[in-house]
Amino acid sequence: MMQGEIITTGTELLTGRVGDFNARYAARRLHEAGLPVQRLTILGDHSPLFQDLLVEALTRSQFIIVTGGLGPTEDDITVAAAAQALNLRLFLDDALLARIRRCLGERRIPWEERYARLALIPEGAQVLDPGGMACGFALKHGDTRLFFLPGVPQEMRMLFDALVLPALVESAGGGERLAQRTLRLFGISEARLQQVVSQLPDFQQGGVTVGFYPNFPETHLTLTTRGRDRQTLEETLDRLTSSLAREVGDVLLGSDLVSLEGLVGRYLQKRGLTLAVAESCTGGLIGHRLTDVPGASDYFLGGVVSYSNDAKANLLRVPAAVLAQKGAVSPETARDMARGVKTLFNAAIGLAVTGIAGPSGGSLEKPVGTVYIALATPEGEEVWRYQFHGNRAEIKTLTAETALDRLRRELK
Amino acid sequence: MMQGEIITTGTELLTGRVGDFNARYAARRLHEAGLPVQRLTILGDHSPLFQDLLVEALTRSQFIIVTGGLGPTEDDITVAAAAQALNLRLFLDDALLARIRRCLGERRIPWEERYARLALIPEGAQVLDPGGMACGFALKHGDTRLFFLPGVPQEMRMLFDALVLPALVESAGGGERLAQRTLRLFGISEARLQQVVSQLPDFQQGGVTVGFYPNFPETHLTLTTRGRDRQTLEETLDRLTSSLAREVGDVLLGSDLVSLEGLVGRYLQKRGLTLAVAESCTGGLIGHRLTDVPGASDYFLGGVVSYSNDAKANLLRVPAAVLAQKGAVSPETARDMARGVKTLFNAAIGLAVTGIAGPSGGSLEKPVGTVYIALATPEGEEVWRYQFHGNRAEIKTLTAETALDRLRRELK
């Protein structure tokens, strides 16, 4: 299988001032295309290190993507360093020079001698010209294909998608394609999930790669398989998904990129139900997540952040006796909050949370992390108690996720 | 000068599914401390490649930071691979094992044999133990210092800041210490900030490094200085902070790690004022941020997420005529929401936002990103109109930040 690597140059990347989004972009696109990348390296604008790395990379990679350092300034060292590393002479490409002059003219940028550098490329290089101002170039060295791309993200991406990826997919050939699916789970630890997967016969067959990705508070699992026939690949992924679903049940949220709040929204919309939320310890996080989904106003009416007891009593009509005798963090209060917000907003469903996010406020009987979640639906009311662990932010996150998940399970 | 490099392991990083935030964080902190990094490398969970790279790195770097691969699963290969590369035996650290058992017990995670792997470290390694669950370890090999840190970002950062950076600064600086301050600004572009700083005489003196870091929606600026005397260093940082504050005024939120919502909380507490919020387009994000601050219940009474017009009318008492004639996104509605929520919660201050987060809902007169923010205080009422640009999430973020910032300016 072709193995590749990506080299990014730019001293600003070594200072942490900016992130290396180009390498990540290229890695993702290559991975999706079934062209694995074995290494990403970021170097400063320093010629000897770059030359050494390039020579090294030629011994182990069948394709090398280099981004950055193609500009007209002193610290743009890529072209000269690459030519030296590969023992190639530089020549001035007249067509490229003419085109650079033309592009500068169109942008009313006065010509300067240093722009001539942009037309210097190594002998044997093929200019990658998608028709815009930005160019890159490609080289072959033995069996290795090298691609040199600008560092400006839009230019890099445009060239990569238009000219680099198609060329690599074609030369990887064989006609094999790749199929991938991401499964999202909540309520199972990564360790437990690995154990489950290791005991499922379907997952032990060749040709399937499984990846585990913690994504607090969820765990994500990717399935990757390769072959010639798209339908067979999809069937394999369906079979694996069903097999896992049978084993883990409700903790499987679904596949691909639908968020939990997106799922909840879909179910609400499909069933023509409206929702209102009463939040205590989450302070508005559940409403915030619900409204991250475009079009949420179709089913989300709003909510009350009842941080104070007064708000719980006056707005949500939690009886003073309940608050006094059972406490603000109690199954009774949670249930009354859900009922109260459902009535207040005239919603089909009321969802409520009340708990102790910490760091203070805990007791022996109700330690930090104690959370009650309640649902009031047309069918009735339910309350669950949870004991979460973590800091304040983690307890808020877990509470919101669990509340949305309870709602999802109720609706699906 | 000491030169270092950072190695990140994790196959998920090579697929572009997640970004390598750890390396960037470490690179930035090292850069600010005057410890240059010459190379960042990302590898998959593949032992031979990692071993080769480690051996290579030892020949060229005086310090090496490795993150990732310290967990209990099969693909956590860092410890075994490092021991092999450095020709060291692994041994079971009994104290570490006992502490892992204790931590698991506290979290009610049942013991499994594979967790014993977490206590295997190479001979001669020093456990980096900041007192939490996560540990790393340090090694010396010839003149090179190696640090192995977990891949979970919070754990990595905590260990890095608490134990790695101070050790490196001390060994590089002959006993010199480092003082650093991060200034947080909102409402000034990075370009403008750079211009301001370049014209302040205090910042042109030797021994001070200034770094600019975009941190949407804020801009952060770090000041770094080194020396032997802690008090002198702090005085230098105070002088620079004052000098910048005089120049930029209200856009300086403050220094170090006090968030905007934390600042607002401090001011409210100091002045004995209570707050209630009415949120439309932010959906609960403002309340969520306010309640991220421990002790927020001292001043934050709660709020209403009035996503529907009914909620604005029935709960917040925005007159039907205002909603019908001026619209839900209008200065009048914003003002009435602020007034309404103040009354409803019997709070000293009501803060309200209403706007169009998009992607749909915009018009020629009120395009996506149109937002009204209103404050009702004991002194009176104010409304501001903003035109934000960005996607739905960005507009929500900018709205929440601007609303909290308006409140901060009102209170300080």
Tab-separated table of N, CA and C in Angstrom, chain A residues 22-142:
chain	number	residue	atom	x	y	z
A	22	ASN	N	-3.277	23.041	7.404
A	22	ASN	CA	-3.044	22.434	6.092
A	22	ASN	C	-2.752	20.949	6.196
A	23	ALA	N	-1.858	20.591	7.105
A	23	ALA	CA	-1.485	19.178	7.226
A	23	ALA	C	-2.691	18.364	7.651
A	24	ARG	N	-3.449	18.907	8.599
A	24	ARG	CA	-4.618	18.173	9.067
A	24	ARG	C	-5.626	17.994	7.931
A	25	TYR	N	-5.786	19.041	7.139
A	25	TYR	CA	-6.717	18.959	6.013
A	25	TYR	C	-6.276	17.879	5.035
A	26	ALA	N	-5.010	17.932	4.650
A	26	ALA	CA	-4.489	16.968	3.682
A	26	ALA	C	-4.578	15.558	4.258
A	27	ALA	N	-4.257	15.403	5.547
A	27	ALA	CA	-4.282	14.076	6.166
A	27	ALA	C	-5.692	13.501	6.128
A	28	ARG	N	-6.660	14.341	6.430
A	28	ARG	CA	-8.040	13.856	6.432
A	28	ARG	C	-8.489	13.447	5.030
A	29	ARG	N	-8.174	14.295	4.050
A	29	ARG	CA	-8.586	13.989	2.675
A	29	ARG	C	-7.912	12.719	2.182
A	30	LEU	N	-6.639	12.553	2.519
A	30	LEU	CA	-5.909	11.365	2.096
A	30	LEU	C	-6.457	10.128	2.792
A	31	HIS	N	-6.727	10.274	4.084
A	31	HIS	CA	-7.256	9.146	4.840
A	31	HIS	C	-8.596	8.695	4.261
A	32	GLU	N	-9.446	9.668	3.981
A	32	GLU	CA	-10.751	9.342	3.415
A	32	GLU	C	-10.623	8.640	2.067
A	33	ALA	N	-9.547	8.968	1.365
A	33	ALA	CA	-9.341	8.365	0.047
A	33	ALA	C	-8.595	7.040	0.144
A	34	GLY	N	-8.301	6.611	1.363
A	34	GLY	CA	-7.609	5.342	1.528
A	34	GLY	C	-6.118	5.415	1.251
A	35	LEU	N	-5.557	6.609	1.351
A	35	LEU	CA	-4.123	6.785	1.153
A	35	LEU	C	-3.493	7.161	2.493
A	36	PRO	N	-2.958	6.188	3.207
A	36	PRO	CA	-2.532	6.489	4.569
A	36	PRO	C	-1.295	7.383	4.641
A	37	VAL	N	-1.326	8.237	5.637
A	37	VAL	CA	-0.203	9.118	5.937
A	37	VAL	C	0.463	8.559	7.186
A	38	GLN	N	1.756	8.373	7.148
A	38	GLN	CA	2.422	7.759	8.291
A	38	GLN	C	3.064	8.780	9.218
A	39	ARG	N	3.161	10.010	8.762
A	39	ARG	CA	3.888	10.986	9.577
A	39	ARG	C	3.581	12.396	9.097
A	40	LEU	N	3.422	13.313	10.052
A	40	LEU	CA	3.335	14.745	9.741
A	40	LEU	C	4.505	15.404	10.448
A	41	THR	N	5.199	16.270	9.747
A	41	THR	CA	6.307	16.975	10.390
A	41	THR	C	6.187	18.465	10.136
A	42	ILE	N	6.405	19.236	11.171
A	42	ILE	CA	6.444	20.695	11.030
A	42	ILE	C	7.861	21.155	11.296
A	43	LEU	N	8.404	21.909	10.372
A	43	LEU	CA	9.749	22.465	10.526
A	43	LEU	C	9.680	23.964	10.374
A	44	GLY	N	10.689	24.651	10.880
A	44	GLY	CA	10.798	26.089	10.646
A	44	GLY	C	11.344	26.352	9.250
A	45	ASP	N	11.549	27.635	8.961
A	45	ASP	CA	12.063	28.004	7.640
A	45	ASP	C	13.579	27.879	7.661
A	46	HIS	N	14.049	26.647	7.722
A	46	HIS	CA	15.475	26.403	7.939
A	46	HIS	C	15.907	25.336	6.956
A	47	SER	N	16.705	25.733	5.992
A	47	SER	CA	16.995	24.886	4.850
A	47	SER	C	17.645	23.528	5.176
A	48	PRO	N	18.742	23.481	5.965
A	48	PRO	CA	19.392	22.171	6.164
A	48	PRO	C	18.469	21.118	6.779
A	49	LEU	N	17.700	21.477	7.793
A	49	LEU	CA	16.781	20.512	8.407
A	49	LEU	C	15.789	19.991	7.384
A	50	PHE	N	15.318	20.901	6.550
A	50	PHE	CA	14.314	20.525	5.548
A	50	PHE	C	14.922	19.575	4.511
A	51	GLN	N	16.141	19.901	4.075
A	51	GLN	CA	16.802	19.021	3.098
A	51	GLN	C	17.003	17.618	3.661
A	52	ASP	N	17.480	17.541	4.895
A	52	ASP	CA	17.690	16.226	5.509
A	52	ASP	C	16.391	15.432	5.579
A	53	LEU	N	15.343	16.125	5.999
A	53	LEU	CA	14.062	15.441	6.157
A	53	LEU	C	13.544	14.930	4.817
A	54	LEU	N	13.718	15.736	3.784
A	54	LEU	CA	13.225	15.356	2.458
A	54	LEU	C	13.967	14.113	1.948
A	55	VAL	N	15.256	14.094	2.143
A	55	VAL	CA	16.065	12.943	1.708
A	55	VAL	C	15.624	11.685	2.454
A	56	GLU	N	15.424	11.840	3.749
A	56	GLU	CA	14.957	10.748	4.587
A	56	GLU	C	13.587	10.245	4.123
A	57	ALA	N	12.697	11.209	3.872
A	57	ALA	CA	11.325	10.865	3.505
A	57	ALA	C	11.285	10.059	2.209
A	58	LEU	N	12.224	10.362	1.303
A	58	LEU	CA	12.263	9.654	0.016
A	58	LEU	C	12.533	8.161	0.212
A	59	THR	N	13.188	7.816	1.298
A	59	THR	CA	13.519	6.409	1.526
A	59	THR	C	12.336	5.629	2.084
A	60	ARG	N	11.330	6.309	2.595
A	60	ARG	CA	10.272	5.559	3.271
A	60	ARG	C	8.867	5.851	2.757
A	61	SER	N	8.688	6.902	1.961
A	61	SER	CA	7.335	7.278	1.552
A	61	SER	C	7.180	7.247	0.047
A	62	GLN	N	5.992	6.822	-0.379
A	62	GLN	CA	5.724	6.794	-1.810
A	62	GLN	C	5.106	8.103	-2.305
A	63	PHE	N	4.631	8.891	-1.364
A	63	PHE	CA	4.241	10.254	-1.756
A	63	PHE	C	4.547	11.218	-0.612
A	64	ILE	N	4.923	12.416	-0.983
A	64	ILE	CA	5.309	13.434	-0.004
A	64	ILE	C	4.610	14.731	-0.384
A	65	ILE	N	3.868	15.288	0.565
A	65	ILE	CA	3.218	16.581	0.348
A	65	ILE	C	3.985	17.615	1.164
A	66	VAL	N	4.449	18.666	0.509
A	66	VAL	CA	5.139	19.748	1.217
A	66	VAL	C	4.289	20.995	1.101
A	67	THR	N	4.005	21.663	2.234
A	67	THR	CA	3.273	22.932	2.117
A	67	THR	C	4.071	24.053	2.762
A	68	GLY	N	3.959	25.230	2.174
A	68	GLY	CA	4.613	26.409	2.730
A	68	GLY	C	5.961	26.696	2.094
A	69	GLY	N	6.395	27.952	2.221
A	69	GLY	CA	7.744	28.323	1.782
A	69	GLY	C	7.898	28.521	0.285
A	70	LEU	N	6.775	28.746	-0.433
A	70	LEU	CA	6.876	28.967	-1.874
A	70	LEU	C	6.809	30.447	-2.259
A	71	GLY	N	6.740	31.323	-1.290
A	71	GLY	CA	6.558	32.745	-1.577
A	71	GLY	C	7.822	33.448	-2.045
A	72	PRO	N	7.740	34.777	-2.186
A	72	PRO	CA	8.858	35.528	-2.745
A	72	PRO	C	9.838	36.074	-1.698
A	73	THR	N	9.658	35.755	-0.424
A	73	THR	CA	10.522	36.391	0.576
A	73	THR	C	11.707	35.498	0.947
A	74	GLU	N	12.626	36.092	1.660
A	74	GLU	CA	13.870	35.451	2.083
A	74	GLU	C	13.653	34.121	2.794
A	75	ASP	N	12.618	34.067	3.637
A	75	ASP	CA	12.442	32.839	4.414
A	75	ASP	C	11.609	31.790	3.673
A	76	ASP	N	11.343	32.029	2.409
A	76	ASP	CA	10.685	30.999	1.603
A	76	ASP	C	11.761	30.127	0.975
A	77	ILE	N	12.128	29.067	1.676
A	77	ILE	CA	13.317	28.311	1.291
A	77	ILE	C	12.998	26.998	0.585
A	78	THR	N	11.712	26.707	0.427
A	78	THR	CA	11.346	25.362	-0.013
A	78	THR	C	11.923	24.964	-1.370
A	79	VAL	N	11.786	25.857	-2.353
A	79	VAL	CA	12.169	25.469	-3.718
A	79	VAL	C	13.673	25.207	-3.816
A	80	ALA	N	14.458	26.138	-3.305
A	80	ALA	CA	15.909	25.979	-3.397
A	80	ALA	C	16.369	24.761	-2.598
A	81	ALA	N	15.790	24.575	-1.406
A	81	ALA	CA	16.208	23.454	-0.564
A	81	ALA	C	15.819	22.122	-1.196
A	82	ALA	N	14.631	22.082	-1.809
A	82	ALA	CA	14.195	20.840	-2.449
A	82	ALA	C	15.107	20.501	-3.624
A	83	ALA	N	15.437	21.509	-4.415
A	83	ALA	CA	16.311	21.272	-5.573
A	83	ALA	C	17.654	20.726	-5.117
A	84	GLN	N	18.175	21.298	-4.053
A	84	GLN	CA	19.469	20.848	-3.555
A	84	GLN	C	19.380	19.414	-3.016
A	85	ALA	N	18.293	19.145	-2.243
A	85	ALA	CA	18.140	17.811	-1.664
A	85	ALA	C	18.011	16.744	-2.744
A	86	LEU	N	17.342	17.097	-3.837
A	86	LEU	CA	17.088	16.120	-4.891
A	86	LEU	C	18.148	16.199	-5.987
A	87	ASN	N	19.092	17.107	-5.790
A	87	ASN	CA	20.179	17.275	-6.754
A	87	ASN	C	19.655	17.677	-8.129
A	88	LEU	N	18.784	18.651	-8.130
A	88	LEU	CA	18.212	19.143	-9.380
A	88	LEU	C	18.596	20.613	-9.558
A	89	ARG	N	18.762	21.029	-10.809
A	89	ARG	CA	19.017	22.444	-11.044
A	89	ARG	C	17.706	23.215	-11.075
A	90	LEU	N	17.784	24.489	-10.750
A	90	LEU	CA	16.605	25.346	-10.864
A	90	LEU	C	16.626	26.029	-12.214
A	91	PHE	N	15.481	26.153	-12.819
A	91	PHE	CA	15.445	26.977	-14.035
A	91	PHE	C	14.241	27.899	-13.974
A	92	LEU	N	14.335	28.965	-14.754
A	92	LEU	CA	13.266	29.949	-14.768
A	92	LEU	C	12.218	29.521	-15.794
A	93	ASP	N	11.037	29.242	-15.349
A	93	ASP	CA	9.962	28.819	-16.246
A	93	ASP	C	9.317	30.059	-16.867
A	94	ASP	N	9.560	30.259	-18.149
A	94	ASP	CA	9.125	31.512	-18.792
A	94	ASP	C	7.614	31.673	-18.783
A	95	ALA	N	6.912	30.569	-19.021
A	95	ALA	CA	5.447	30.648	-19.048
A	95	ALA	C	4.929	31.050	-17.665
A	96	LEU	N	5.542	30.461	-16.652
A	96	LEU	CA	5.128	30.779	-15.282
A	96	LEU	C	5.426	32.241	-14.957
A	97	LEU	N	6.592	32.706	-15.394
A	97	LEU	CA	6.969	34.095	-15.144
A	97	LEU	C	5.973	35.058	-15.791
A	98	ALA	N	5.615	34.766	-17.026
A	98	ALA	CA	4.688	35.634	-17.749
A	98	ALA	C	3.347	35.679	-17.014
A	99	ARG	N	2.945	34.546	-16.508
A	99	ARG	CA	1.666	34.454	-15.846
A	99	ARG	C	1.681	35.167	-14.491
A	100	ILE	N	2.808	35.124	-13.805
A	100	ILE	CA	2.938	35.851	-12.541
A	100	ILE	C	2.868	37.359	-12.786
A	101	ARG	N	3.572	37.804	-13.844
A	101	ARG	CA	3.506	39.225	-14.214
A	101	ARG	C	2.069	39.640	-14.502
A	102	ARG	N	1.361	38.776	-15.206
A	102	ARG	CA	-0.010	39.106	-15.574
A	102	ARG	C	-0.902	39.191	-14.322
A	103	CYS	N	-0.744	38.189	-13.423
A	103	CYS	CA	-1.565	38.171	-12.208
A	103	CYS	C	-1.294	39.398	-11.339
A	104	LEU	N	-0.019	39.758	-11.198
A	104	LEU	CA	0.318	40.941	-10.405
A	104	LEU	C	-0.319	42.171	-11.025
A	105	GLY	N	-0.250	42.243	-12.342
A	105	GLY	CA	-0.825	43.381	-13.052
A	105	GLY	C	-2.316	43.506	-12.786
A	106	GLU	N	-2.990	42.355	-12.848
A	106	GLU	CA	-4.434	42.377	-12.617
A	106	GLU	C	-4.772	42.859	-11.208
A	107	ARG	N	-3.885	42.566	-10.265
A	107	ARG	CA	-4.137	42.999	-8.889
A	107	ARG	C	-3.513	44.351	-8.582
A	108	ARG	N	-2.927	44.985	-9.628
A	108	ARG	CA	-2.291	46.298	-9.486
A	108	ARG	C	-1.178	46.284	-8.446
A	109	ILE	N	-0.452	45.148	-8.392
A	109	ILE	CA	0.712	45.077	-7.508
A	109	ILE	C	1.925	45.357	-8.382
A	110	PRO	N	2.706	46.412	-8.060
A	110	PRO	CA	3.844	46.750	-8.926
A	110	PRO	C	4.890	45.629	-8.952
A	111	TRP	N	5.464	45.411	-10.088
A	111	TRP	CA	6.477	44.368	-10.261
A	111	TRP	C	7.719	44.669	-9.437
A	112	GLU	N	8.240	43.657	-8.776
A	112	GLU	CA	9.538	43.786	-8.121
A	112	GLU	C	10.371	42.581	-8.517
A	113	GLU	N	11.685	42.766	-8.505
A	113	GLU	CA	12.580	41.720	-8.987
A	113	GLU	C	12.384	40.404	-8.220
A	114	ARG	N	12.083	40.554	-6.892
A	114	ARG	CA	11.987	39.330	-6.091
A	114	ARG	C	10.848	38.404	-6.525
A	115	TYR	N	9.868	38.953	-7.254
A	115	TYR	CA	8.784	38.086	-7.722
A	115	TYR	C	9.268	37.068	-8.746
A	116	ALA	N	10.420	37.371	-9.376
A	116	ALA	CA	10.958	36.427	-10.359
A	116	ALA	C	11.242	35.081	-9.699
A	117	ARG	N	11.559	35.109	-8.421
A	117	ARG	CA	11.797	33.865	-7.667
A	117	ARG	C	10.639	32.883	-7.786
A	118	LEU	N	9.426	33.457	-7.881
A	118	LEU	CA	8.237	32.598	-7.925
A	118	LEU	C	8.208	31.723	-9.175
A	119	ALA	N	8.990	32.093	-10.192
A	119	ALA	CA	8.982	31.312	-11.434
A	119	ALA	C	10.164	30.350	-11.510
A	120	LEU	N	10.955	30.284	-10.467
A	120	LEU	CA	12.075	29.344	-10.421
A	120	LEU	C	11.570	27.992	-9.933
A	121	ILE	N	11.721	26.968	-10.747
A	121	ILE	CA	11.325	25.637	-10.292
A	121	ILE	C	12.407	24.628	-10.655
A	122	PRO	N	12.426	23.492	-9.955
A	122	PRO	CA	13.455	22.495	-10.261
A	122	PRO	C	13.218	21.870	-11.632
A	123	GLU	N	14.307	21.469	-12.301
A	123	GLU	CA	14.161	20.825	-13.615
A	123	GLU	C	13.328	19.553	-13.467
A	124	GLY	N	12.490	19.311	-14.447
A	124	GLY	CA	11.638	18.125	-14.401
A	124	GLY	C	10.343	18.341	-13.649
A	125	ALA	N	10.221	19.485	-12.991
A	125	ALA	CA	8.996	19.736	-12.227
A	125	ALA	C	7.844	20.072	-13.161
A	126	GLN	N	6.674	19.662	-12.727
A	126	GLN	CA	5.477	19.973	-13.501
A	126	GLN	C	4.692	21.008	-12.703
A	127	VAL	N	4.405	22.151	-13.325
A	127	VAL	CA	3.682	23.195	-12.609
A	127	VAL	C	2.245	22.749	-12.343
A	128	LEU	N	1.786	22.911	-11.102
A	128	LEU	CA	0.393	22.619	-10.753
A	128	LEU	C	-0.371	23.930	-10.847
A	129	ASP	N	-1.136	24.058	-11.904
A	129	ASP	CA	-1.735	25.350	-12.220
A	129	ASP	C	-3.235	25.181	-12.360
A	130	PRO	N	-3.985	25.519	-11.322
A	130	PRO	CA	-5.439	25.350	-11.409
A	130	PRO	C	-6.106	26.564	-12.021
A	131	GLY	N	-5.327	27.509	-12.540
A	131	GLY	CA	-5.917	28.647	-13.217
A	131	GLY	C	-5.952	29.919	-12.391
A	132	GLY	N	-5.564	29.853	-11.121
A	132	GLY	CA	-5.553	31.053	-10.295
A	132	GLY	C	-4.153	31.643	-10.197
A	133	MET	N	-3.931	32.469	-9.192
A	133	MET	CA	-2.609	33.062	-8.998
A	133	MET	C	-1.645	32.045	-8.402
A	134	ALA	N	-2.162	31.234	-7.457
A	134	ALA	CA	-1.293	30.328	-6.725
A	134	ALA	C	-0.923	29.120	-7.570
A	135	CYS	N	0.346	28.791	-7.543
A	135	CYS	CA	0.795	27.596	-8.219
A	135	CYS	C	1.591	26.737	-7.257
A	136	GLY	N	1.673	25.488	-7.579
A	136	GLY	CA	2.579	24.605	-6.879
A	136	GLY	C	3.307	23.835	-7.946
A	137	PHE	N	4.047	22.803	-7.555
A	137	PHE	CA	4.632	21.955	-8.575
A	137	PHE	C	4.764	20.529	-8.073
A	138	ALA	N	4.849	19.627	-9.043
A	138	ALA	CA	4.971	18.208	-8.719
A	138	ALA	C	6.261	17.675	-9.314
A	139	LEU	N	6.829	16.669	-8.639
A	139	LEU	CA	8.072	16.053	-9.085
A	139	LEU	C	7.960	14.550	-8.899
A	140	LYS	N	8.713	13.823	-9.708
A	140	LYS	CA	8.861	12.392	-9.447
A	140	LYS	C	10.319	12.133	-9.141
A	141	HIS	N	10.560	11.334	-8.127
A	141	HIS	CA	11.934	10.979	-7.793
A	141	HIS	C	11.920	9.477	-7.543
A	142	GLY	N	12.474	8.714	-8.485
A	142	GLY	CA	12.352	7.264	-8.383
A	142	GLY	C	10.873	6.929	-8.384
